[in-house]
Short mmCIF file of C-alpha atoms and ligand atoms in Angstrom, two decimals:
data_model
loop_
_atom_site.label_atom_id
_atom_site.label_comp_id
_atom_site.label_asym_id
_atom_site.label_seq_id
_atom_site.Cartn_x
_atom_site.Cartn_y
_atom_site.Cartn_z
CA MET A 1 0.00 0.00 0.00
CA PRO A 2 1.24 3.53 -0.63
CA PRO A 3 2.38 5.54 2.38
CA ILE A 4 0.01 8.15 3.75
CA ASP A 5 1.39 11.13 1.77
CA THR A 6 1.21 9.16 -1.45
CA ALA A 7 -2.38 8.22 -0.58
CA LYS A 8 -3.30 11.87 -0.10
CA ARG A 9 -1.64 12.78 -3.40
CA ILE A 10 -3.48 10.01 -5.28
CA LEU A 11 -6.81 11.14 -3.83
CA GLN A 12 -6.26 14.82 -4.49
CA SER A 13 -5.13 14.26 -8.09
CA TYR A 14 -7.96 11.86 -8.89
CA SER A 15 -9.00 12.41 -12.51
CA GLY A 16 -11.42 9.54 -13.10
CA PRO A 17 -15.20 9.75 -13.46
CA PRO A 18 -17.28 10.74 -10.40
CA LEU A 19 -16.76 8.05 -7.78
CA ARG A 20 -19.22 7.12 -5.03
CA LEU A 21 -17.68 5.11 -2.21
CA MET A 22 -19.89 3.60 0.46
CA GLU A 23 -18.46 2.92 3.90
CA VAL A 24 -20.64 0.05 5.06
CA CYS A 25 -19.54 0.15 8.66
CA GLY A 26 -20.57 2.75 11.22
CA THR A 27 -17.17 2.57 12.92
CA HIS A 28 -15.63 3.60 9.58
CA THR A 29 -18.14 6.45 9.27
CA HIS A 30 -17.16 7.83 12.67
CA ALA A 31 -13.41 7.31 12.09
CA ILE A 32 -13.55 9.05 8.70
CA PHE A 33 -15.26 12.06 10.29
CA ARG A 34 -13.01 12.06 13.36
CA TYR A 35 -9.78 12.07 11.33
CA GLY A 36 -11.04 14.71 8.90
CA ILE A 37 -10.66 12.36 5.95
CA ARG A 38 -13.69 13.78 4.13
CA THR A 39 -11.89 17.12 3.84
CA LEU A 40 -9.05 15.45 1.91
CA LEU A 41 -11.26 14.18 -0.90
CA PRO A 42 -11.73 16.00 -4.19
CA PRO A 43 -15.31 16.97 -5.17
CA SER A 44 -15.46 14.08 -7.65
CA ILE A 45 -15.18 11.50 -4.85
CA THR A 46 -18.23 11.19 -2.62
CA LEU A 47 -18.41 9.15 0.54
CA ILE A 48 -21.80 7.61 1.29
CA SER A 49 -22.63 6.06 4.66
CA GLY A 50 -24.38 2.71 4.43
CA PRO A 51 -26.24 0.43 6.82
CA GLY A 52 -23.26 -0.72 8.83
CA CYS A 53 -24.69 -0.65 12.31
CA PRO A 54 -26.74 -3.60 13.55
CA VAL A 55 -28.78 -1.45 15.92
CA CYS A 56 -29.64 0.94 13.07
CA VAL A 57 -30.85 -1.75 10.68
CA THR A 58 -32.92 -3.61 13.28
CA PRO A 59 -36.54 -2.85 12.39
CA THR A 60 -39.11 -1.28 14.70
CA ALA A 61 -41.04 -4.57 14.83
CA TYR A 62 -38.14 -6.18 16.72
CA ILE A 63 -38.28 -3.53 19.45
CA ASP A 64 -42.04 -4.16 19.65
CA GLU A 65 -41.39 -7.89 20.07
CA ALA A 66 -38.96 -7.16 22.90
CA ILE A 67 -41.45 -4.85 24.58
CA TYR A 68 -44.14 -7.55 24.24
CA LEU A 69 -41.84 -9.95 26.11
CA ALA A 70 -41.06 -7.37 28.79
CA GLU A 71 -44.76 -6.69 29.30
CA HIS A 72 -45.40 -10.41 29.69
CA GLY A 73 -43.04 -11.01 32.57
CA VAL A 74 -39.83 -11.82 30.72
CA THR A 75 -36.61 -10.28 32.00
CA LEU A 76 -34.72 -8.74 29.09
CA THR A 77 -30.95 -8.55 28.98
CA THR A 78 -29.40 -6.28 26.38
CA PHE A 79 -26.55 -4.03 25.37
CA GLY A 80 -27.25 -0.39 26.24
CA ASP A 81 -27.78 1.02 22.74
CA LEU A 82 -31.01 -0.86 22.13
CA LEU A 83 -32.68 0.70 25.18
CA ARG A 84 -33.27 4.02 23.43
CA VAL A 85 -34.29 2.77 19.97
CA PRO A 86 -37.92 3.76 19.44
CA GLY A 87 -40.48 1.01 19.01
CA THR A 88 -43.91 1.79 17.60
CA SER A 89 -45.20 3.38 20.78
CA GLU A 90 -42.26 3.45 23.20
CA THR A 91 -38.63 2.52 23.78
CA LEU A 92 -37.31 -0.23 26.02
CA ALA A 93 -36.17 2.54 28.36
CA ASP A 94 -39.78 3.75 28.57
CA ALA A 95 -40.93 0.18 29.25
CA ARG A 96 -38.32 -0.08 32.01
CA SER A 97 -39.56 3.14 33.59
CA HIS A 98 -43.03 1.55 33.64
CA GLY A 99 -41.72 -1.44 35.58
CA ALA A 100 -40.35 -3.84 32.96
CA ASN A 101 -37.32 -5.80 34.14
CA ILE A 102 -34.54 -4.91 31.69
CA CYS A 103 -30.88 -5.40 32.57
CA ILE A 104 -27.85 -4.08 30.73
CA VAL A 105 -25.19 -6.71 30.12
CA TYR A 106 -21.78 -6.53 28.50
CA THR A 107 -21.71 -9.96 26.88
CA PRO A 108 -24.34 -12.62 26.12
CA LEU A 109 -22.58 -14.84 28.67
CA ASP A 110 -23.51 -12.27 31.35
CA ALA A 111 -27.12 -12.91 30.38
CA VAL A 112 -26.68 -16.66 30.90
CA GLU A 113 -25.12 -15.95 34.28
CA TYR A 114 -28.06 -13.73 35.19
CA ALA A 115 -30.50 -16.47 34.16
CA LYS A 116 -28.59 -19.03 36.21
CA ASN A 117 -28.75 -16.78 39.28
CA HIS A 118 -32.47 -16.03 38.80
CA PRO A 119 -33.94 -19.46 38.00
CA ASP A 120 -37.52 -18.27 38.60
CA GLU A 121 -37.34 -15.59 35.90
CA PRO A 122 -37.60 -16.28 32.18
CA VAL A 123 -34.60 -14.39 30.78
CA THR A 124 -34.13 -13.33 27.15
CA PHE A 125 -31.01 -11.83 25.60
CA LEU A 126 -31.66 -9.39 22.75
CA SER A 127 -29.33 -10.87 20.16
CA VAL A 128 -28.71 -8.13 17.61
CA GLY A 129 -25.59 -8.16 15.49
CA PHE A 130 -23.65 -9.05 12.38
CA GLU A 131 -21.11 -11.83 11.89
CA THR A 132 -18.80 -10.22 14.46
CA THR A 133 -21.10 -10.55 17.47
CA THR A 134 -23.36 -13.47 16.52
CA PRO A 135 -20.79 -16.12 17.54
CA ALA A 136 -20.96 -14.75 21.11
CA SER A 137 -24.71 -15.38 21.16
CA CYS A 138 -24.06 -18.92 19.93
CA LEU A 139 -21.53 -19.37 22.74
CA ALA A 140 -24.17 -18.22 25.22
CA VAL A 141 -26.55 -20.92 24.00
CA ALA A 142 -23.75 -23.47 24.24
CA GLU A 143 -23.03 -22.36 27.80
CA ALA A 144 -26.71 -22.42 28.81
CA GLN A 145 -26.94 -25.93 27.44
CA LYS A 146 -23.76 -27.04 29.21
CA GLN A 147 -24.85 -25.60 32.55
CA GLY A 148 -28.47 -26.74 32.21
CA VAL A 149 -29.81 -23.16 32.36
CA SER A 150 -33.34 -23.75 31.08
CA ASN A 151 -34.79 -20.25 31.62
CA PHE A 152 -32.52 -18.56 29.04
CA THR A 153 -33.53 -17.65 25.47
CA LEU A 154 -32.38 -15.44 22.60
CA LEU A 155 -34.57 -13.02 20.67
CA THR A 156 -32.58 -13.05 17.45
CA ALA A 157 -32.13 -10.20 14.98
CA ASN A 158 -28.77 -11.41 13.72
CA LYS A 159 -27.83 -10.62 10.18
CA THR A 160 -25.16 -11.36 7.59
CA MET A 161 -23.78 -8.59 5.42
CA ASP A 162 -23.44 -10.18 1.98
CA ALA A 163 -27.11 -9.75 1.02
CA ALA A 164 -26.90 -6.07 1.99
CA TYR A 165 -23.86 -5.58 -0.28
CA LEU A 166 -25.94 -6.92 -3.16
CA ALA A 167 -29.03 -4.92 -2.22
CA MET A 168 -27.16 -1.60 -2.21
CA ALA A 169 -24.85 -2.21 -5.15
CA ASP A 170 -26.55 0.48 -7.27
CA ALA A 171 -26.07 3.14 -4.58
CA CYS A 172 -22.28 3.24 -4.98
CA ASP A 173 -19.40 2.43 -7.32
CA ALA A 174 -17.31 0.62 -4.71
CA TYR A 175 -17.52 -0.40 -1.06
CA LEU A 176 -15.23 0.15 1.86
CA TYR A 177 -15.88 -3.23 3.47
CA PRO A 178 -15.91 -3.59 7.28
CA GLY A 179 -12.66 -5.08 8.55
CA HIS A 180 -14.13 -6.77 11.62
CA VAL A 181 -16.92 -8.52 9.67
CA CYS A 182 -14.43 -9.70 7.05
CA ALA A 183 -12.14 -10.98 9.83
CA ILE A 184 -14.90 -13.51 10.56
CA THR A 185 -16.21 -14.24 7.05
CA GLY A 186 -12.83 -14.03 5.32
CA ALA A 187 -11.89 -11.91 2.33
CA ARG A 188 -13.34 -14.58 0.06
CA VAL A 189 -16.89 -13.28 0.69
CA PRO A 190 -16.39 -9.73 -0.66
CA ARG A 191 -13.90 -11.02 -3.23
CA ALA A 192 -16.62 -13.26 -4.68
CA LEU A 193 -18.79 -10.18 -5.24
CA THR A 194 -16.51 -9.07 -8.08
CA GLU A 195 -18.18 -11.84 -10.09
CA ARG A 196 -21.44 -9.92 -9.61
CA GLY A 197 -19.79 -6.71 -10.82
CA ILE A 198 -19.26 -5.29 -7.30
CA SER A 199 -15.96 -3.61 -6.34
CA GLY A 200 -14.48 -2.70 -2.99
CA ALA A 201 -11.69 -2.87 -0.46
CA VAL A 202 -11.68 -4.27 3.05
CA THR A 203 -9.91 -1.96 5.42
CA GLY A 204 -9.05 -1.28 9.04
CA PHE A 205 -9.81 1.68 11.25
CA THR A 206 -6.67 3.79 11.57
CA PRO A 207 -6.27 7.02 9.55
CA SER A 208 -3.48 5.45 7.55
CA GLU A 209 -5.49 2.31 6.76
CA LEU A 210 -8.52 4.33 5.73
CA LEU A 211 -6.59 6.79 3.59
CA THR A 212 -4.53 4.19 1.79
CA SER A 213 -7.63 2.09 1.09
CA LEU A 214 -9.52 5.07 -0.29
CA ALA A 215 -6.52 5.91 -2.46
CA ALA A 216 -6.29 2.35 -3.72
CA LEU A 217 -10.02 2.35 -4.53
CA ALA A 218 -9.69 5.64 -6.40
CA LYS A 219 -6.63 4.46 -8.32
CA ASN A 220 -8.30 1.22 -9.42
CA TYR A 221 -11.46 3.00 -10.46
CA GLN A 222 -9.53 5.65 -12.35
CA ASP A 223 -7.53 2.99 -14.21
CA ASP A 224 -10.65 1.14 -15.40
CA PRO A 225 -14.09 2.09 -14.03
CA LYS A 226 -15.72 -0.88 -15.74
CA ARG A 227 -13.50 -3.62 -14.29
CA PRO A 228 -14.72 -4.94 -10.91
CA PHE A 229 -11.91 -5.28 -8.38
CA PHE A 230 -11.31 -6.34 -4.79
CA LEU A 231 -8.49 -5.35 -2.45
CA ASN A 232 -7.66 -6.73 0.96
CA ALA A 233 -6.10 -3.66 2.56
CA TYR A 234 -6.34 -5.12 6.06
CA PRO A 235 -4.26 -8.31 5.70
CA ARG A 236 -2.87 -8.10 9.24
CA VAL A 237 -6.36 -9.06 10.45
CA VAL A 238 -8.37 -10.38 7.50
CA THR A 239 -7.36 -13.69 5.97
CA GLU A 240 -8.88 -15.25 2.90
CA GLN A 241 -10.80 -17.85 4.92
CA GLY A 242 -11.67 -15.75 7.99
CA SER A 243 -12.20 -17.38 11.36
CA PRO A 244 -13.08 -21.09 11.01
CA ALA A 245 -13.86 -21.32 14.76
CA ALA A 246 -16.41 -18.48 14.62
CA GLN A 247 -17.91 -19.80 11.39
CA ARG A 248 -18.23 -23.26 12.94
CA LEU A 249 -20.03 -21.88 15.98
CA LEU A 250 -22.37 -19.88 13.81
CA ASN A 251 -23.18 -22.80 11.51
CA THR A 252 -23.71 -25.18 14.43
CA TYR A 253 -26.30 -23.06 16.19
CA MET A 254 -27.82 -20.83 13.53
CA GLU A 255 -29.32 -21.13 10.06
CA PRO A 256 -30.17 -18.48 7.45
CA GLU A 257 -33.65 -17.03 7.06
CA ASP A 258 -35.25 -14.17 5.15
CA THR A 259 -35.26 -11.12 7.37
CA GLU A 260 -36.24 -7.47 7.42
CA TRP A 261 -33.68 -4.66 7.48
CA ARG A 262 -34.73 -1.15 8.36
CA GLY A 263 -34.63 0.80 5.11
CA LEU A 264 -33.81 -2.18 2.91
CA GLY A 265 -36.91 -4.33 3.38
CA ILE A 266 -36.77 -8.11 3.47
CA LEU A 267 -33.48 -9.48 2.16
CA PRO A 268 -33.51 -13.19 1.33
CA GLN A 269 -31.43 -15.44 3.57
CA SER A 270 -29.75 -12.48 5.26
CA GLY A 271 -30.93 -13.24 8.78
CA LEU A 272 -29.85 -15.89 11.27
CA ARG A 273 -32.15 -17.85 13.56
CA LEU A 274 -31.49 -20.70 15.92
CA ARG A 275 -31.66 -24.12 14.30
CA PRO A 276 -34.67 -26.30 15.26
CA ALA A 277 -32.39 -28.42 17.48
CA TYR A 278 -31.97 -25.33 19.71
CA ALA A 279 -35.61 -24.18 19.63
CA ARG A 280 -35.76 -24.35 23.43
CA TYR A 281 -33.46 -21.31 23.46
CA ASP A 282 -35.53 -19.37 20.91
CA ALA A 283 -37.68 -16.69 22.58
CA ARG A 284 -40.17 -16.60 19.70
CA HIS A 285 -40.71 -20.34 19.99
CA ILE A 286 -40.90 -20.45 23.80
CA HIS A 287 -42.96 -17.30 24.42
CA HIS A 288 -45.22 -17.42 21.33
CA ILE A 289 -44.67 -13.76 20.44
CA PRO A 290 -47.43 -12.61 18.09
CA PRO A 291 -46.19 -11.03 14.84
CA GLN A 292 -45.50 -7.30 15.29
CA LYS A 293 -45.89 -4.94 12.34
CA GLY A 294 -43.68 -2.14 13.67
CA HIS A 295 -44.46 1.44 12.67
CA PRO A 296 -41.49 3.81 12.84
CA ASN A 297 -42.03 7.54 13.26
CA PRO A 298 -43.20 8.60 9.76
CA ALA A 299 -41.09 11.77 9.88
CA CYS A 300 -37.84 9.85 10.49
CA ARG A 301 -35.72 9.31 7.37
CA CYS A 302 -33.52 6.51 8.74
CA GLY A 303 -34.61 4.20 5.92
CA ASN A 304 -33.31 6.60 3.27
CA ILE A 305 -30.13 7.25 5.24
CA LEU A 306 -29.37 3.55 5.61
CA ARG A 307 -29.71 3.14 1.83
CA GLY A 308 -27.30 6.00 1.26
CA ALA A 309 -30.07 7.93 -0.55
CA ILE A 310 -29.81 11.08 1.60
CA THR A 311 -27.53 12.53 4.25
CA PRO A 312 -28.80 13.36 7.75
CA PRO A 313 -29.14 17.15 7.21
CA SER A 314 -31.85 16.30 4.64
CA CYS A 315 -34.01 14.93 7.43
CA PRO A 316 -36.30 17.71 8.69
CA LEU A 317 -35.85 16.51 12.28
CA PHE A 318 -32.03 16.48 12.27
CA ARG A 319 -30.60 18.71 15.04
CA LYS A 320 -34.12 20.02 15.74
CA THR A 321 -36.30 17.48 17.46
CA CYS A 322 -33.81 14.64 16.86
CA THR A 323 -30.55 14.84 18.82
CA PRO A 324 -28.39 12.26 20.62
CA ASP A 325 -30.12 13.23 23.88
CA HIS A 326 -33.57 12.86 22.34
CA PRO A 327 -33.20 10.50 19.37
CA VAL A 328 -36.24 10.04 17.15
CA GLY A 329 -34.69 7.30 15.01
CA ALA A 330 -32.21 4.47 15.38
CA CYS A 331 -29.49 6.24 13.35
CA MET A 332 -29.24 8.91 16.05
CA VAL A 333 -29.29 6.42 18.95
CA SER A 334 -26.43 4.17 18.09
CA ARG A 335 -22.84 5.21 18.74
CA GLU A 336 -22.15 3.93 15.21
CA GLY A 337 -25.21 5.60 13.65
CA THR A 338 -24.84 7.89 10.65
CA CYS A 339 -27.03 10.64 12.11
CA ALA A 340 -25.04 10.53 15.35
CA ALA A 341 -21.80 10.87 13.35
CA TRP A 342 -23.09 13.87 11.38
CA TYR A 343 -24.43 15.44 14.57
CA GLN A 344 -21.07 15.06 16.29
CA TYR A 345 -18.68 15.96 13.49
CA ALA A 346 -20.26 17.51 10.42
FE1 SF4 B 1 -34.27 9.61 11.93
FE2 SF4 B 1 -33.25 11.49 13.54
FE3 SF4 B 1 -31.78 10.60 11.57
FE4 SF4 B 1 -33.91 12.11 11.07
S1 SF4 B 1 -32.05 12.75 12.14
S2 SF4 B 1 -33.31 10.25 10.01
S3 SF4 B 1 -35.30 11.45 12.68
S4 SF4 B 1 -32.50 9.40 13.31
#
């Protein structure tokens, strides 16, 4: 890879056709803002923020399912971000203030521990995440099984990224692929997308990694905009095959299903649910949750933002009624959310 000054020079002398690059991962979005990388790009290169935050793409109906459980005597265990994501009529934080038992945990194994220590409570972990965090939920099921913890379940909203890459291919000319997801799946997953005409580079999170990857993307596109390409610009972490141990865990406990993404609709086989052999750990199976339709605030533009169709200032609520202290939509709640990034840095 070129050193950082060379990367800057390549970007600033870019002479190819207009280039739209989508950073799929919210951590990239925040890092790019934080390091001022947007200011180094010429006007012909546009950065678009995609749906790279699992909390952001989790649909309103999922929050409604969780609230249904909480209202029916189930103790919820969750990471903190989800608490403030609006459901149709309230957030989990609202439900907690009305008496629902909702505990913040730091890992899914904490949730198993909680269930073990409270055998009279049905306990559900809100399992939201991409390939990076899903193996930890699988480990929690394995641990519950090993320790005979029978009051523990998962409410799954786990997703895999490859269907989203395909769904948003028209919104950009090349992707900046998330390094941590590719560390699990392996570079072979995004590399295979070149056969579908999709280009991109997997990269890390330092200023130097981001800049050199953007420069390499620009250089490749300038050389031949019609030839799909893939670059692994994060080889110190991402191997071709990824993590066999994590993939094994995932494949043992979970299977693909069609699932809804906020803003993208239902993407075939992009979700993960527990396999029938582990149905006793599936909250939907155990607690018979009725289907929830989920109605987000109609004024919120998260759907368009997650598709890269608009930027947050185009939302009429941005910085007015919607702020990190009073988020109206998921993209302002999450620490990795696009609206939160624009609020903080733009
Ligand atoms: Fe939704 Fe708030 Fe973002 Fe507007 S600014 S799209 S209301 S999260």
